[in-house]
Tab-separated table of C-alpha atoms in Angstrom:
chain	number	residue	atom	x	y	z
A	48	MET	CA	114.955	71.211	91.789
A	49	GLY	CA	118.668	70.636	92.109
A	50	VAL	CA	120.794	67.702	93.140
A	51	SER	CA	120.418	68.327	96.885
A	52	TRP	CA	117.693	70.958	97.273
A	53	PHE	CA	114.728	72.586	95.724
A	54	PHE	CA	114.422	76.327	95.614
A	55	THR	CA	111.156	78.128	95.079
A	56	ALA	CA	109.930	81.694	94.855
A	57	VAL	CA	106.389	82.981	94.610
A	58	ASN	CA	104.914	86.485	94.673
A	59	THR	CA	107.293	88.281	97.065
A	60	SER	CA	108.972	85.383	98.923
A	61	TYR	CA	111.555	82.648	98.417
A	62	ALA	CA	112.475	79.449	100.240
A	63	LEU	CA	114.934	76.563	100.079
A	64	TYR	CA	113.857	73.027	100.996
A	65	ASP	CA	115.703	69.756	101.323
A	66	LEU	CA	114.596	66.863	99.131
A	67	THR	CA	112.225	65.584	101.829
A	68	GLY	CA	110.365	68.907	101.759
A	69	MET	CA	111.712	70.290	105.028
A	70	PRO	CA	112.391	74.053	104.983
A	71	VAL	CA	116.074	74.954	105.226
A	72	VAL	CA	116.066	78.684	104.411
A	73	GLY	CA	112.930	80.805	104.606
A	74	PRO	CA	110.360	81.418	103.517
A	75	ASN	CA	111.782	84.961	103.477
A	76	PRO	CA	110.812	88.138	101.652
A	77	LEU	CA	112.598	88.756	98.349
A	78	ARG	CA	113.357	92.317	99.421
A	79	SER	CA	115.585	90.947	102.220
A	80	LEU	CA	118.125	89.913	99.556
A	81	PHE	CA	118.953	93.516	98.537
A	82	SER	CA	119.045	96.988	100.027
A	83	LEU	CA	116.439	98.819	97.967
A	84	PRO	CA	115.044	102.352	98.324
A	85	THR	CA	112.023	102.776	100.596
A	86	GLY	CA	108.809	102.291	98.644
A	87	THR	CA	110.253	99.753	96.203
A	88	GLN	CA	107.913	96.893	95.370
A	89	VAL	CA	109.407	93.515	94.425
A	90	PHE	CA	107.500	90.948	92.388
A	91	ASP	CA	107.411	88.333	89.606
A	92	PRO	CA	110.180	85.957	90.775
A	93	LYS	CA	111.477	83.281	88.424
A	94	VAL	CA	113.808	80.402	89.341
A	95	VAL	CA	115.785	77.981	87.203
A	96	TYR	CA	118.281	75.302	88.136
A	97	ASP	CA	121.314	75.502	85.842
A	98	GLN	CA	122.590	71.934	85.751
A	99	TYR	CA	125.678	73.028	83.797
A	100	ASP	CA	126.914	75.153	86.727
A	101	ASP	CA	125.045	73.247	89.465
A	102	THR	CA	123.499	76.568	90.508
A	103	PHE	CA	120.038	77.966	91.097
A	104	VAL	CA	119.312	81.328	89.498
A	105	LEU	CA	116.630	83.572	90.961
A	106	ALA	CA	115.494	86.680	89.090
A	107	PHE	CA	112.783	89.124	90.087
A	108	LEU	CA	111.783	92.715	89.494
A	109	GLY	CA	111.708	95.827	91.606
A	110	VAL	CA	109.926	99.078	90.841
A	111	ASN	CA	109.803	102.347	92.721
A	112	ASP	CA	107.022	104.549	91.341
A	113	ALA	CA	107.996	107.632	93.364
A	114	ARG	CA	111.574	107.513	92.039
A	115	ARG	CA	110.463	106.299	88.596
A	116	ARG	CA	113.082	103.557	88.745
A	117	SER	CA	113.007	99.874	87.915
A	118	TRP	CA	115.463	97.032	88.499
A	119	ILE	CA	116.032	93.444	87.476
A	120	LEU	CA	117.510	91.597	90.460
A	121	PHE	CA	119.503	88.359	90.235
A	122	VAL	CA	120.746	85.913	92.826
A	123	THR	CA	122.919	82.888	92.062
A	124	ILE	CA	122.738	80.106	94.607
A	125	PRO	CA	125.366	77.340	94.388
A	126	ASN	CA	123.754	73.943	94.924
A	127	ALA	CA	126.695	72.749	97.041
A	128	THR	CA	126.218	75.562	99.592
A	129	ALA	CA	122.597	76.575	99.020
A	130	ASN	CA	121.835	76.181	102.710
A	131	ASP	CA	124.324	78.990	103.496
A	132	PRO	CA	122.971	82.335	102.188
A	133	GLU	CA	126.432	83.853	102.779
A	134	THR	CA	127.552	81.986	99.627
A	135	TRP	CA	124.802	83.471	97.462
A	136	CYS	CA	125.744	86.205	95.008
A	137	GLY	CA	123.410	89.024	93.944
A	138	ALA	CA	123.385	91.641	91.193
A	139	ILE	CA	121.100	94.523	90.260
A	140	VAL	CA	120.545	95.708	86.675
A	141	ASN	CA	118.708	98.858	85.652
A	142	GLY	CA	115.277	97.930	84.250
A	143	ASP	CA	115.141	101.004	81.982
A	144	ARG	CA	117.425	99.890	79.166
A	145	THR	CA	116.605	102.690	76.693
A	146	GLU	CA	117.993	106.072	77.669
A	147	GLY	CA	116.626	109.370	76.387
A	148	ASP	CA	112.985	108.461	75.728
A	149	GLY	CA	111.402	108.808	79.159
A	150	ARG	CA	111.509	106.559	82.190
A	151	GLN	CA	110.382	102.961	81.740
A	152	PHE	CA	109.890	99.993	84.047
A	153	ALA	CA	110.427	96.296	83.428
A	154	ASP	CA	107.522	93.874	83.861
A	155	TYR	CA	106.528	90.293	82.971
A	156	PRO	CA	110.007	88.726	83.195
A	157	GLY	CA	111.181	85.516	81.615
A	158	LEU	CA	114.256	83.529	82.695
A	159	GLY	CA	116.206	80.872	80.839
A	160	TYR	CA	119.727	79.586	80.367
A	161	SER	CA	122.083	77.707	78.090
A	162	ILE	CA	125.459	76.134	78.691
A	163	GLU	CA	127.007	79.595	78.231
A	164	ASN	CA	124.479	82.188	79.451
A	165	VAL	CA	121.602	83.049	81.708
A	166	VAL	CA	119.016	85.135	79.858
A	167	VAL	CA	116.307	87.355	81.272
A	168	THR	CA	113.587	88.975	79.219
A	169	ALA	CA	111.044	91.609	80.143
A	170	ASN	CA	108.492	93.913	78.617
A	171	THR	CA	108.960	97.617	79.282
A	172	PHE	CA	106.244	100.165	79.996
A	173	ALA	CA	106.312	103.949	80.322
A	174	PHE	CA	105.910	105.350	83.831
A	175	ASP	CA	103.995	108.318	82.395
A	176	ASP	CA	101.151	106.554	80.620
A	177	LEU	CA	101.793	102.834	81.281
A	178	GLY	CA	102.019	102.302	77.526
A	179	PHE	CA	103.986	99.363	76.160
A	180	GLU	CA	107.443	100.547	75.062
A	181	GLY	CA	109.142	97.343	73.958
A	182	ALA	CA	110.905	94.218	75.118
A	183	ILE	CA	114.405	93.530	76.375
A	184	ALA	CA	116.546	90.418	76.441
A	185	LEU	CA	119.737	90.407	78.489
A	186	ALA	CA	122.307	87.601	78.450
A	187	PHE	CA	124.835	87.097	81.261
A	188	PRO	CA	127.721	84.608	81.261
């Protein structure tokens, strides 16, 4: 919940509401925020309100089994203009952070922030055998 809005995301959708609970944007599918390859599944959204920057941060995951690719997707949503999706800013980060040891996908994300950074965490699993490979933590200014 921000100063003027509350933003929520669940399963594969997101929505923005005013403080009375009236929908302002959405609910819409998460996949509508990015152009992703056909067959990509999106899931596990997390939202925080960064009171230091007066901005909502949405993070979620995408995985494409056929391409053996995984992504961490971010959207920053300024509180002042949250009702205008044209002011939202998105970024895509490769979910396989360890090169040279087989393809991995990110799962079970976490999202947090400090006055200086937004941090996302995830566990990684091998596409080949679904075995746990490790954990990642990424910090963004």
